[in-house]
Tab-separated table of C-alpha atoms and ligand atoms in Angstrom:
chain	number	residue	atom	x	y	z
A	1	MET	CA	10.656	-15.318	13.726
A	2	SER	CA	9.564	-17.737	11.566
A	3	ALA	CA	12.267	-18.586	8.516
A	4	ASP	CA	9.982	-16.637	6.191
A	5	SER	CA	9.353	-13.666	8.371
A	6	VAL	CA	11.303	-10.278	6.772
A	7	ARG	CA	11.947	-7.538	8.985
A	8	ILE	CA	10.756	-3.935	7.856
A	9	GLY	CA	12.974	-1.095	9.288
A	10	LEU	CA	11.379	2.170	9.416
A	11	LEU	CA	12.958	5.549	8.834
A	12	GLY	CA	10.260	8.246	9.888
A	13	CYS	CA	7.302	7.503	11.839
A	14	GLY	CA	4.872	10.463	10.826
A	15	THR	CA	1.638	10.663	8.846
A	16	VAL	CA	2.696	8.064	6.406
A	17	GLY	CA	4.965	5.969	8.684
A	18	ARG	CA	1.973	5.511	11.102
A	19	ALA	CA	-0.355	4.819	8.408
A	20	VAL	CA	2.280	1.964	6.581
A	21	VAL	CA	2.561	0.492	10.547
A	22	ARG	CA	-0.985	0.182	10.627
A	23	MET	CA	-1.567	-1.349	7.223
A	24	LEU	CA	1.263	-4.209	7.739
A	25	ASP	CA	-0.499	-4.792	11.027
A	26	GLU	CA	-3.604	-5.073	9.709
A	27	HIS	CA	-3.166	-6.748	6.366
A	28	GLY	CA	-0.107	-9.057	7.758
A	29	ASP	CA	-2.017	-11.990	6.854
A	30	THR	CA	-3.015	-11.171	3.367
A	31	ILE	CA	0.590	-10.040	2.811
A	32	GLU	CA	1.609	-13.501	4.026
A	33	ARG	CA	-0.507	-15.359	1.945
A	34	ALA	CA	0.275	-13.306	-1.172
A	35	SER	CA	4.097	-13.211	-0.825
A	36	GLY	CA	4.726	-16.116	1.433
A	37	HIS	CA	6.509	-14.172	4.079
A	38	ARG	CA	5.700	-12.807	7.965
A	39	LEU	CA	6.659	-9.221	7.810
A	40	GLU	CA	7.956	-7.901	11.150
A	41	ILE	CA	7.919	-4.165	12.091
A	42	GLY	CA	10.922	-2.155	13.241
A	43	PRO	CA	13.306	-0.713	14.541
A	44	ILE	CA	11.630	2.582	13.794
A	45	LEU	CA	13.938	5.900	13.397
A	46	VAL	CA	12.374	9.094	14.668
A	47	ARG	CA	13.573	12.384	16.040
A	48	THR	CA	11.578	12.110	19.387
A	49	PRO	CA	11.339	8.508	20.202
A	50	GLY	CA	9.809	9.794	23.697
A	51	ARG	CA	6.978	11.094	22.344
A	52	SER	CA	3.947	8.899	22.481
A	53	ARG	CA	2.055	7.766	19.298
A	54	PRO	CA	-0.746	5.960	19.402
A	55	GLY	CA	-0.772	2.153	17.907
A	56	ILE	CA	3.395	2.089	17.957
A	57	ASP	CA	5.062	0.232	20.136
A	58	PRO	CA	7.485	2.765	21.802
A	59	GLY	CA	10.023	-0.225	22.239
A	60	LEU	CA	10.245	-0.038	18.782
A	61	LEU	CA	11.282	3.627	18.678
A	62	THR	CA	14.683	4.576	18.208
A	63	ASP	CA	16.548	7.826	17.332
A	64	ASP	CA	19.773	6.233	16.687
A	65	PRO	CA	19.837	5.223	12.780
A	66	ALA	CA	22.385	2.708	13.161
A	67	ARG	CA	19.977	0.429	14.755
A	68	VAL	CA	17.717	0.579	11.698
A	69	LEU	CA	20.728	1.050	8.788
A	70	ASP	CA	23.565	-1.573	10.398
A	71	ASP	CA	21.145	-4.234	11.574
A	72	PRO	CA	21.378	-7.380	9.705
A	73	GLY	CA	18.188	-8.598	10.690
A	74	VAL	CA	16.222	-5.987	9.040
A	75	GLY	CA	15.513	-7.099	5.444
A	76	ILE	CA	13.916	-4.062	3.784
A	77	VAL	CA	14.167	-0.299	4.939
A	78	VAL	CA	10.986	1.840	4.019
A	79	GLU	CA	12.106	5.504	4.016
A	80	VAL	CA	9.171	7.826	5.016
A	81	MET	CA	11.132	10.744	6.776
A	82	GLY	CA	11.346	12.928	3.818
A	83	GLY	CA	13.937	15.631	3.445
A	84	ILE	CA	17.550	15.221	1.601
A	85	ASP	CA	20.440	15.548	4.378
A	86	PRO	CA	20.870	13.053	6.071
A	87	THR	CA	18.305	10.987	4.090
A	88	LEU	CA	20.696	10.503	1.120
A	89	ASP	CA	23.196	9.183	3.550
A	90	TYR	CA	20.919	6.637	5.330
A	91	LEU	CA	19.751	5.330	1.818
A	92	ARG	CA	23.218	4.903	0.885
A	93	ARG	CA	24.446	2.865	3.898
A	94	ALA	CA	21.161	0.721	3.612
A	95	LEU	CA	21.690	0.250	-0.320
A	96	GLU	CA	25.278	-0.538	0.073
A	97	SER	CA	24.692	-2.818	2.756
A	98	GLY	CA	22.274	-4.947	0.376
A	99	LYS	CA	19.041	-3.969	2.074
A	100	PRO	CA	16.283	-3.260	-0.438
A	101	VAL	CA	14.681	0.318	-0.196
A	102	VAL	CA	11.393	1.652	-0.425
A	103	THR	CA	10.913	5.797	-0.224
A	104	ALA	CA	7.963	8.141	-0.772
A	105	ASN	CA	10.534	10.681	-0.807
A	106	LYS	CA	9.981	13.107	-3.808
A	107	GLN	CA	12.373	15.847	-2.999
A	108	LEU	CA	15.085	13.352	-2.638
A	109	LEU	CA	14.327	11.330	-5.695
A	110	SER	CA	13.644	14.468	-7.752
A	111	ARG	CA	17.014	16.012	-6.730
A	112	GLU	CA	19.251	12.818	-6.392
A	113	GLY	CA	17.323	10.324	-8.118
A	114	PRO	CA	20.730	9.535	-10.512
A	115	ARG	CA	22.808	9.150	-7.819
A	116	LEU	CA	20.339	7.078	-5.868
A	117	PHE	CA	19.531	4.634	-8.904
A	118	GLU	CA	23.630	4.689	-9.243
A	119	MET	CA	24.230	3.458	-5.706
A	120	ALA	CA	21.091	0.594	-6.246
A	121	GLU	CA	22.838	-0.495	-9.411
A	122	ARG	CA	26.208	-0.650	-8.059
A	123	SER	CA	24.947	-2.607	-5.117
A	124	GLY	CA	22.682	-4.721	-6.929
A	125	THR	CA	20.045	-3.824	-4.516
A	126	GLU	CA	16.375	-2.732	-5.169
A	127	LEU	CA	14.980	1.008	-4.845
A	128	ARG	CA	11.138	1.472	-4.891
A	129	PHE	CA	9.785	4.780	-4.928
A	130	GLU	CA	6.049	4.284	-5.862
A	131	ALA	CA	4.689	6.547	-3.359
A	132	SER	CA	7.053	9.404	-4.423
A	133	ALA	CA	4.919	10.632	-7.314
A	134	CYS	CA	0.729	10.744	-6.925
A	135	ALA	CA	0.294	8.330	-3.621
A	136	ALA	CA	-2.186	5.636	-4.285
A	137	ILE	CA	-1.981	5.902	-8.115
A	138	PRO	CA	0.335	3.174	-9.394
A	139	VAL	CA	1.796	5.179	-12.246
A	140	ILE	CA	5.384	4.371	-11.729
A	141	LYS	CA	4.768	0.696	-11.641
A	142	VAL	CA	2.666	1.044	-15.068
A	143	LEU	CA	5.222	2.667	-16.398
A	144	ARG	CA	8.215	0.711	-15.555
A	145	GLU	CA	6.669	-2.296	-15.912
A	146	SER	CA	3.224	-2.671	-17.806
A	147	LEU	CA	4.192	0.207	-20.028
A	148	LEU	CA	7.824	-0.268	-20.407
A	149	ALA	CA	8.112	-1.116	-24.038
A	150	ALA	CA	4.924	1.206	-24.824
A	151	GLU	CA	7.025	4.272	-26.368
A	152	ILE	CA	5.693	6.817	-24.080
A	153	ARG	CA	5.356	10.024	-25.854
A	154	ALA	CA	4.091	12.451	-23.395
A	155	VAL	CA	3.216	12.209	-19.801
A	156	THR	CA	0.537	15.108	-18.916
A	157	GLY	CA	-0.979	15.528	-15.613
A	158	ILE	CA	-2.597	17.021	-12.534
A	159	LEU	CA	0.008	16.197	-10.206
A	160	ASN	CA	-0.969	18.372	-7.110
A	161	GLY	CA	-4.263	18.076	-5.025
A	162	THR	CA	-3.880	21.482	-3.250
A	163	THR	CA	-4.078	23.108	-6.202
A	164	ASN	CA	-6.403	21.501	-8.108
A	165	TYR	CA	-8.852	21.661	-5.114
A	166	MET	CA	-8.274	25.382	-5.173
A	167	LEU	CA	-8.912	25.695	-8.736
A	168	THR	CA	-11.867	23.836	-8.642
A	169	GLU	CA	-13.270	26.088	-5.828
A	170	MET	CA	-12.329	29.462	-7.845
A	171	ALA	CA	-14.196	27.893	-10.806
A	172	ARG	CA	-17.176	26.674	-9.220
A	173	GLY	CA	-17.964	28.994	-6.457
A	174	GLY	CA	-16.115	32.087	-7.921
A	175	LEU	CA	-13.780	32.079	-4.838
A	176	SER	CA	-10.890	34.168	-4.769
A	177	TYR	CA	-7.070	32.856	-4.796
A	178	GLU	CA	-6.938	33.386	-1.099
A	179	ALA	CA	-10.386	32.188	-0.124
A	180	SER	CA	-9.984	29.043	-2.076
A	181	LEU	CA	-6.610	28.447	-0.326
A	182	ALA	CA	-8.191	29.187	3.211
A	183	ALA	CA	-10.829	26.680	1.926
A	184	ALA	CA	-7.979	23.872	1.033
A	185	GLN	CA	-6.080	24.521	4.507
A	186	ARG	CA	-9.731	24.069	6.305
A	187	ARG	CA	-10.222	20.862	4.259
A	188	GLY	CA	-6.574	19.807	5.316
A	189	TYR	CA	-5.863	19.494	1.731
A	190	ALA	CA	-3.161	22.435	1.941
A	191	GLU	CA	-0.466	22.474	4.323
A	192	ALA	CA	0.244	25.343	6.831
A	193	ASP	CA	2.962	26.232	4.497
A	194	PRO	CA	1.544	25.652	0.925
A	195	THR	CA	4.340	27.323	-1.031
A	196	GLU	CA	5.642	24.262	-3.031
A	197	ASP	CA	2.162	23.158	-4.072
A	198	VAL	CA	0.936	26.762	-5.108
A	199	ASN	CA	4.095	27.761	-6.765
A	200	GLY	CA	4.598	24.589	-8.844
A	201	ALA	CA	7.476	23.067	-7.592
A	202	ASP	CA	5.742	19.812	-5.793
A	203	ALA	CA	4.189	19.212	-9.195
A	204	ALA	CA	7.667	19.876	-10.668
A	205	ALA	CA	9.352	17.547	-8.241
A	206	LYS	CA	6.667	14.645	-9.313
A	207	LEU	CA	7.097	15.528	-12.981
A	208	ALA	CA	10.763	14.803	-12.808
A	209	ILE	CA	10.322	11.520	-11.310
A	210	LEU	CA	7.732	10.307	-13.722
A	211	SER	CA	9.474	11.573	-17.025
A	212	SER	CA	12.702	9.767	-15.891
A	213	ILE	CA	10.992	6.639	-15.748
A	214	ALA	CA	8.666	7.051	-18.657
A	215	PHE	CA	11.415	8.698	-21.210
A	216	HIS	CA	14.192	6.272	-19.679
A	217	THR	CA	16.397	9.332	-19.113
A	218	ARG	CA	17.842	11.221	-16.291
A	219	VAL	CA	15.486	14.173	-15.714
A	220	ARG	CA	16.170	16.073	-12.225
A	221	PHE	CA	13.718	18.824	-10.713
A	222	ASP	CA	16.242	21.658	-11.691
A	223	ASP	CA	15.706	20.748	-15.297
A	224	VAL	CA	11.861	21.319	-15.008
A	225	PRO	CA	10.630	25.129	-15.343
A	226	PHE	CA	7.725	25.442	-13.196
A	227	ALA	CA	4.871	28.403	-12.416
A	228	GLY	CA	2.403	27.947	-10.287
A	229	ILE	CA	-1.240	29.415	-9.509
A	230	ASP	CA	-0.080	31.981	-6.889
A	231	GLU	CA	-0.285	34.596	-9.439
A	232	LEU	CA	-3.773	33.587	-10.769
A	233	SER	CA	-6.839	35.698	-10.516
A	234	ALA	CA	-10.420	34.528	-10.134
A	235	GLU	CA	-11.510	36.659	-12.928
A	236	ASP	CA	-9.332	34.806	-15.423
A	237	VAL	CA	-10.791	31.514	-14.070
A	238	ALA	CA	-14.137	32.813	-14.919
A	239	HIS	CA	-13.043	34.085	-18.524
A	240	ALA	CA	-11.489	30.819	-19.269
A	241	ALA	CA	-15.120	29.004	-18.382
A	242	GLU	CA	-16.949	31.296	-20.251
A	243	LEU	CA	-14.538	30.638	-23.312
A	244	GLY	CA	-15.346	26.865	-22.720
A	245	PHE	CA	-11.783	25.958	-20.788
A	246	ALA	CA	-11.316	24.841	-17.538
A	247	VAL	CA	-7.698	26.137	-15.828
A	248	LYS	CA	-5.481	23.478	-14.459
A	249	LEU	CA	-1.975	23.597	-13.285
A	250	LEU	CA	-0.884	20.807	-15.521
A	251	ALA	CA	2.877	19.382	-15.546
A	252	ASP	CA	3.609	18.374	-18.952
A	253	ALA	CA	6.318	16.020	-20.252
A	254	ARG	CA	7.002	14.856	-23.739
A	255	LEU	CA	9.311	14.061	-26.374
A	256	VAL	CA	10.154	16.177	-29.028
A	257	ASP	CA	12.419	15.713	-31.875
A	258	GLY	CA	14.240	13.072	-29.769
A	259	GLY	CA	14.551	15.567	-26.617
A	260	VAL	CA	12.636	15.966	-23.379
A	261	SER	CA	10.380	19.046	-23.125
A	262	ALA	CA	8.992	19.196	-19.450
A	263	SER	CA	7.097	22.025	-17.544
A	264	VAL	CA	4.736	22.847	-14.965
A	265	ALA	CA	2.176	25.877	-15.327
A	266	PRO	CA	-1.490	26.693	-15.064
A	267	MET	CA	-3.018	26.231	-18.442
A	268	LEU	CA	-6.483	26.519	-20.290
A	269	VAL	CA	-7.665	22.996	-20.958
A	270	PRO	CA	-11.011	22.802	-23.099
A	271	LEU	CA	-13.978	21.842	-21.055
A	272	GLY	CA	-14.489	18.457	-23.142
A	273	HIS	CA	-10.990	17.326	-22.726
A	274	ARG	CA	-10.283	14.517	-20.055
A	275	LEU	CA	-8.206	16.500	-17.660
A	276	ALA	CA	-10.812	18.769	-17.613
A	277	ALA	CA	-12.968	16.822	-15.375
A	278	ILE	CA	-10.762	16.102	-12.922
A	279	SER	CA	-12.139	17.750	-9.761
A	280	GLY	CA	-11.284	18.494	-6.164
A	281	ALA	CA	-8.019	17.213	-4.635
A	282	ASP	CA	-7.512	14.200	-7.253
A	283	ASN	CA	-4.348	13.695	-9.283
A	284	ALA	CA	-4.704	12.542	-12.824
A	285	VAL	CA	-2.143	11.542	-15.092
A	286	LEU	CA	-2.543	10.925	-19.173
A	287	LEU	CA	0.058	8.727	-20.614
A	288	GLU	CA	0.362	8.858	-24.242
A	289	SER	CA	1.876	5.870	-25.970
A	290	GLY	CA	3.186	5.104	-29.412
A	291	THR	CA	1.628	1.597	-29.089
A	292	ALA	CA	-0.780	1.357	-26.377
A	293	GLY	CA	-3.219	4.722	-27.076
A	294	GLU	CA	-4.038	7.187	-24.395
A	295	ILE	CA	-4.151	5.868	-20.691
A	296	MET	CA	-5.372	7.785	-18.181
A	297	LEU	CA	-4.861	6.922	-14.084
A	298	VAL	CA	-7.064	8.838	-11.523
A	299	GLY	CA	-7.170	9.008	-7.805
A	300	PRO	CA	-5.819	10.312	-4.321
A	301	GLY	CA	-2.589	11.859	-5.020
A	302	ALA	CA	-1.631	12.328	-1.092
A	303	GLY	CA	-3.074	11.304	2.106
A	304	GLY	CA	-1.302	9.097	5.058
A	305	SER	CA	-3.366	5.838	3.995
A	306	GLU	CA	-3.292	6.439	0.199
A	307	THR	CA	0.717	6.880	0.602
A	308	ALA	CA	1.212	3.993	2.445
A	309	SER	CA	-0.743	1.938	0.343
A	310	ALA	CA	1.849	2.593	-2.334
A	311	VAL	CA	4.654	1.843	0.034
A	312	VAL	CA	3.379	-1.294	0.939
A	313	SER	CA	2.728	-2.096	-2.758
A	314	ASP	CA	6.696	-1.717	-3.164
A	315	VAL	CA	7.373	-3.687	-0.360
A	316	LEU	CA	5.070	-6.450	-1.761
A	317	SER	CA	6.898	-6.093	-5.100
A	318	ILE	CA	10.224	-6.749	-3.285
A	319	LEU	CA	9.137	-9.689	-1.310
A	320	GLY	CA	7.241	-11.183	-4.653
A	321	THR	CA	10.433	-11.281	-6.581
A	322	HIS	CA	12.199	-12.903	-3.640
A	323	ARG	CA	12.294	-16.667	-3.341
A	324	GLY	CA	10.334	-17.467	-5.910
A	325	SER	CA	6.789	-16.278	-4.165
A	326	PHE	CA	3.916	-15.575	-6.314
A	327	LEU	CA	1.539	-12.897	-5.514
A	328	HIS	CA	-1.628	-13.994	-7.756
A	329	ASN	CA	-1.634	-17.825	-6.497
A	330	ALA	CA	-2.154	-18.198	-2.628
A	331	LEU	CA	-4.192	-14.880	-2.567
A	332	ALA	CA	-6.452	-16.193	-5.251
A	333	ASP	CA	-8.375	-18.399	-2.278
A	334	ALA	CA	-9.233	-15.972	0.628
A	335	GLY	CA	-12.415	-18.220	1.273
A	336	ARG	CA	-14.970	-15.410	0.643
A	337	PRO	CA	-18.489	-16.461	-0.265
A	338	LEU	CA	-19.826	-15.692	-3.610
A	339	LEU	CA	-22.785	-13.533	-3.430
A	340	GLY	CA	-25.999	-14.048	-5.565
A	341	GLU	CA	-27.341	-10.814	-7.379
A	342	ASP	CA	-30.286	-11.065	-4.548
A	343	GLN	CA	-28.148	-10.706	-1.771
A	344	VAL	CA	-27.049	-7.188	-2.698
A	345	GLU	CA	-28.521	-3.666	-2.658
A	346	SER	CA	-28.920	-1.397	-5.563
A	347	ALA	CA	-30.774	1.596	-6.748
A	348	TYR	CA	-32.635	0.868	-9.860
A	349	TYR	CA	-34.483	2.469	-12.779
A	350	LEU	CA	-37.612	1.361	-14.151
A	351	ARG	CA	-39.455	2.132	-17.175
A	352	LEU	CA	-43.137	1.079	-17.602
A	353	SER	CA	-46.027	1.369	-20.369
A	354	VAL	CA	-49.054	1.736	-18.525
A	355	ALA	CA	-52.771	2.838	-19.473
A	356	ASP	CA	-53.229	6.813	-18.948
A	357	ARG	CA	-55.497	6.445	-16.203
A	358	PRO	CA	-55.644	8.109	-12.578
A	359	GLY	CA	-54.608	5.903	-9.923
A	360	VAL	CA	-52.109	3.747	-11.936
A	361	LEU	CA	-49.175	5.424	-10.394
A	362	ALA	CA	-50.447	5.128	-6.918
A	363	SER	CA	-50.855	1.004	-7.455
A	364	VAL	CA	-47.250	1.018	-8.592
A	365	ALA	CA	-45.978	3.261	-5.667
A	366	SER	CA	-47.605	1.181	-3.260
A	367	ILE	CA	-46.308	-2.023	-4.137
A	368	PHE	CA	-42.867	-0.548	-3.658
A	369	GLY	CA	-43.822	0.914	-0.344
A	370	GLU	CA	-45.070	-2.433	0.603
A	371	GLU	CA	-41.664	-3.712	-0.014
A	372	GLU	CA	-40.072	-1.149	1.587
A	373	LEU	CA	-38.442	0.647	-1.553
A	374	SER	CA	-38.585	4.278	-1.899
A	375	ILE	CA	-39.012	6.203	-5.252
A	376	ARG	CA	-36.178	8.852	-5.614
A	377	THR	CA	-37.811	10.450	-9.145
A	378	VAL	CA	-41.202	9.657	-11.291
A	379	VAL	CA	-41.455	10.955	-14.654
A	380	GLN	CA	-45.017	10.284	-16.269
A	381	LYS	CA	-45.465	11.263	-19.939
A	382	GLY	CA	-48.849	10.714	-21.894
A	383	GLU	CA	-48.860	9.338	-25.485
A	384	GLY	CA	-52.655	9.093	-26.132
A	385	SER	CA	-54.697	6.561	-24.146
A	386	GLU	CA	-51.008	4.701	-23.132
A	387	ALA	CA	-48.344	6.419	-20.901
A	388	ARG	CA	-44.835	6.056	-20.121
A	389	LEU	CA	-44.019	5.917	-16.321
A	390	VAL	CA	-40.291	6.257	-15.262
A	391	LEU	CA	-39.023	5.427	-11.901
A	392	VAL	CA	-35.868	5.967	-10.161
A	393	LEU	CA	-35.628	4.028	-7.196
A	394	HIS	CA	-33.349	4.880	-3.795
A	395	ARG	CA	-30.840	2.006	-3.325
A	396	GLY	CA	-32.665	-1.205	-1.729
A	397	SER	CA	-32.934	-4.988	-1.481
A	398	SER	CA	-32.484	-6.616	-4.922
A	399	ALA	CA	-34.268	-9.541	-4.049
A	400	ALA	CA	-37.202	-6.892	-2.857
A	401	PHE	CA	-36.970	-4.803	-6.130
A	402	ARG	CA	-37.459	-8.072	-8.226
A	403	ARG	CA	-40.609	-9.010	-5.941
A	404	ALA	CA	-41.949	-5.891	-6.576
A	405	VAL	CA	-41.266	-5.593	-10.524
A	406	ARG	CA	-42.879	-8.903	-10.671
A	407	ARG	CA	-46.033	-7.609	-8.782
A	408	VAL	CA	-46.083	-4.534	-11.307
A	409	ALA	CA	-46.210	-6.211	-14.153
A	410	LEU	CA	-49.156	-8.264	-13.109
A	411	LEU	CA	-51.088	-5.104	-12.459
A	412	ASP	CA	-53.982	-5.032	-15.511
A	413	ASP	CA	-52.748	-1.402	-16.250
A	414	VAL	CA	-49.345	-2.264	-16.942
A	415	HIS	CA	-48.968	-3.566	-20.670
A	416	GLU	CA	-45.285	-4.161	-21.705
A	417	THR	CA	-42.559	-5.982	-20.030
A	418	PRO	CA	-40.890	-3.733	-17.739
A	419	VAL	CA	-37.722	-2.040	-18.356
A	420	VAL	CA	-35.127	-2.652	-15.577
A	421	LEU	CA	-31.704	-0.987	-15.473
A	422	ARG	CA	-29.578	-0.714	-12.409
A	423	VAL	CA	-28.453	2.824	-11.265
A	424	LEU	CA	-24.713	3.094	-10.003
A	425	GLY	CA	-24.495	4.116	-6.708
A	426	ALA	CA	-22.229	4.593	-3.666
A	427	GLY	CA	-20.892	1.505	-2.261
A	428	ALA	CA	-20.735	-2.169	-3.529
A	429	GLY	CA	-23.441	-3.332	-5.702
A	430	GLY	CA	-24.413	0.082	-7.008
B	501	NAP	N1	1.968	12.960	3.795
B	501	NAP	C1	1.782	12.984	2.372
B	501	NAP	O1	0.195	12.952	2.185
B	501	NAP	C2	2.388	12.497	1.585
B	501	NAP	C3	2.445	11.878	0.042
B	501	NAP	C4	3.343	11.316	-0.419
B	501	NAP	C5	4.748	11.549	0.031
B	501	NAP	N2	4.825	12.184	1.357
B	501	NAP	C6	6.196	11.732	1.539
B	501	NAP	O2	6.578	10.991	2.489
B	501	NAP	C7	7.500	11.432	3.447
B	501	NAP	C8	7.131	11.376	4.837
B	501	NAP	O3	6.287	12.277	5.017
B	501	NAP	P1	5.209	12.611	6.344
B	501	NAP	O4	3.880	13.495	5.940
B	501	NAP	O5	4.678	11.222	6.878
B	501	NAP	O6	6.266	13.598	7.107
B	501	NAP	P2	6.062	13.707	8.581
B	501	NAP	O7	4.428	13.396	9.040
B	501	NAP	O8	6.689	14.913	8.715
B	501	NAP	O9	6.878	12.780	9.462
B	501	NAP	C9	8.347	12.726	9.369
B	501	NAP	C10	8.556	11.498	10.312
B	501	NAP	O10	10.006	11.375	10.235
B	501	NAP	C11	10.918	11.607	11.293
B	501	NAP	N3	12.345	12.422	11.154
B	501	NAP	C12	12.084	13.536	10.117
B	501	NAP	N4	13.508	13.922	9.894
B	501	NAP	C13	14.169	13.006	10.861
B	501	NAP	C14	15.538	12.766	11.053
B	501	NAP	N5	16.785	13.580	10.519
B	501	NAP	N6	16.064	11.801	11.913
B	501	NAP	C15	15.336	11.025	12.382
B	501	NAP	N7	13.838	11.141	11.967
B	501	NAP	C16	13.394	12.011	11.585
B	501	NAP	C17	10.146	12.590	12.033
B	501	NAP	O11	10.371	12.201	13.457
B	501	NAP	P3	9.479	12.927	14.642
B	501	NAP	O12	8.003	11.810	14.419
B	501	NAP	O13	10.106	12.547	15.999
B	501	NAP	O14	9.301	14.293	14.372
B	501	NAP	C18	8.588	11.706	11.345
B	501	NAP	O15	8.198	10.753	12.540
B	501	NAP	C19	8.010	12.828	2.826
B	501	NAP	O16	9.266	12.192	2.038
B	501	NAP	C20	6.878	13.118	2.052
B	501	NAP	O17	6.951	14.059	1.028
B	501	NAP	C21	3.905	12.466	1.947
């Protein structure tokens, strides 16, 4: 190993653990440029080291926790095994031996967070847990760094993607609770045992973690009363829609007279509210602050690679504060070419003022056809001898589009300078 290498010991190698290993492998060069450290992976604690795991070196697997926890060569411990016992003891051992810990474990954090924070403080070791709430959404970092002094007054969120997907299906397709749960399971959004998702316990655990950070106080899972959507009927979702509301499983924590009120329950949200627009399996967190106004963060709240992204971000935060490495400088030059506007693809809107004569649209369309651009929508409106021709084009070469517009502008029947706007579409350059 080089002098600047750091060994990452893993506790667990399931959905999230495998994604962490893959991400550290694939992005090792970027991480090295950003942090100044080469990451080495392993040992990795699992229950069944004999089972084959594609992409994982079997030589790194062990069922002996001491190989991760007592190895002085392990610089950071990443816990992605879940559960409370023996996990709490493993993390205590890691922290006491001075190894920074990154964990994705919401059950543990929401129940034993205060003990873990004390252990980390006593040993002067870092404990990071971004992935424990809302996976890829960096809400803990925003709360504990960017908004540390922003007087957070309320944290309101859709913290469970499974139930949000189910509620979206119930509202859109009129599905029953049972049918929407079956749909969530088919799409891989719900576990075989979805109890903690549908009864609100999962959201309550995440709310306990977020409110502890937001309000600088100790909020435990047991402090958060919760109700789920398991007793909600499609009929009430339909009535709510008729009245102008979406039904959402909301986690809400706020400061009230200097105390913290926190709970999880299905609630009616006015359709114009920002949280009403969050559909499917996404999570969203709305932060109300005394000094920074309202800030909303939205994104995927579960999934192997999404959760791994938060875990790796925590590893980088730990490395970034080590030995004076600076994340931004070295990364700034990845040597990528900068593309001109004509080198990307886009969809476009085009408005033309044309003579209201037969054949004008055909001439315009044939120019786009010759440039291999296809028209998605056309609207033509006559205004006396003049007509407005509004076209929306499918994604295509921007250079070809500009050529076509120059040619169109030269047609005798086109009278004013064409109005061109880009249309946001899928993928870069939209
Ligand atoms: N999956 C997600 O989308 C997601 C999102 C956010 C947070 N999380 C959190 O991330 C953590 C991991 O989730 P996951 O979905 O990756 O779980 P998982 O697929 O069940 O993987 C758990 C891993 O830990 C190992 N393990 C469990 N108990 C162990 C023990 N007592 N001793 C040794 N190894 C043990 C398992 O070993 P074997 O492989 O031998 O069984 C497995 O490799 C959990 O805390 C979860 O709440 C997950």
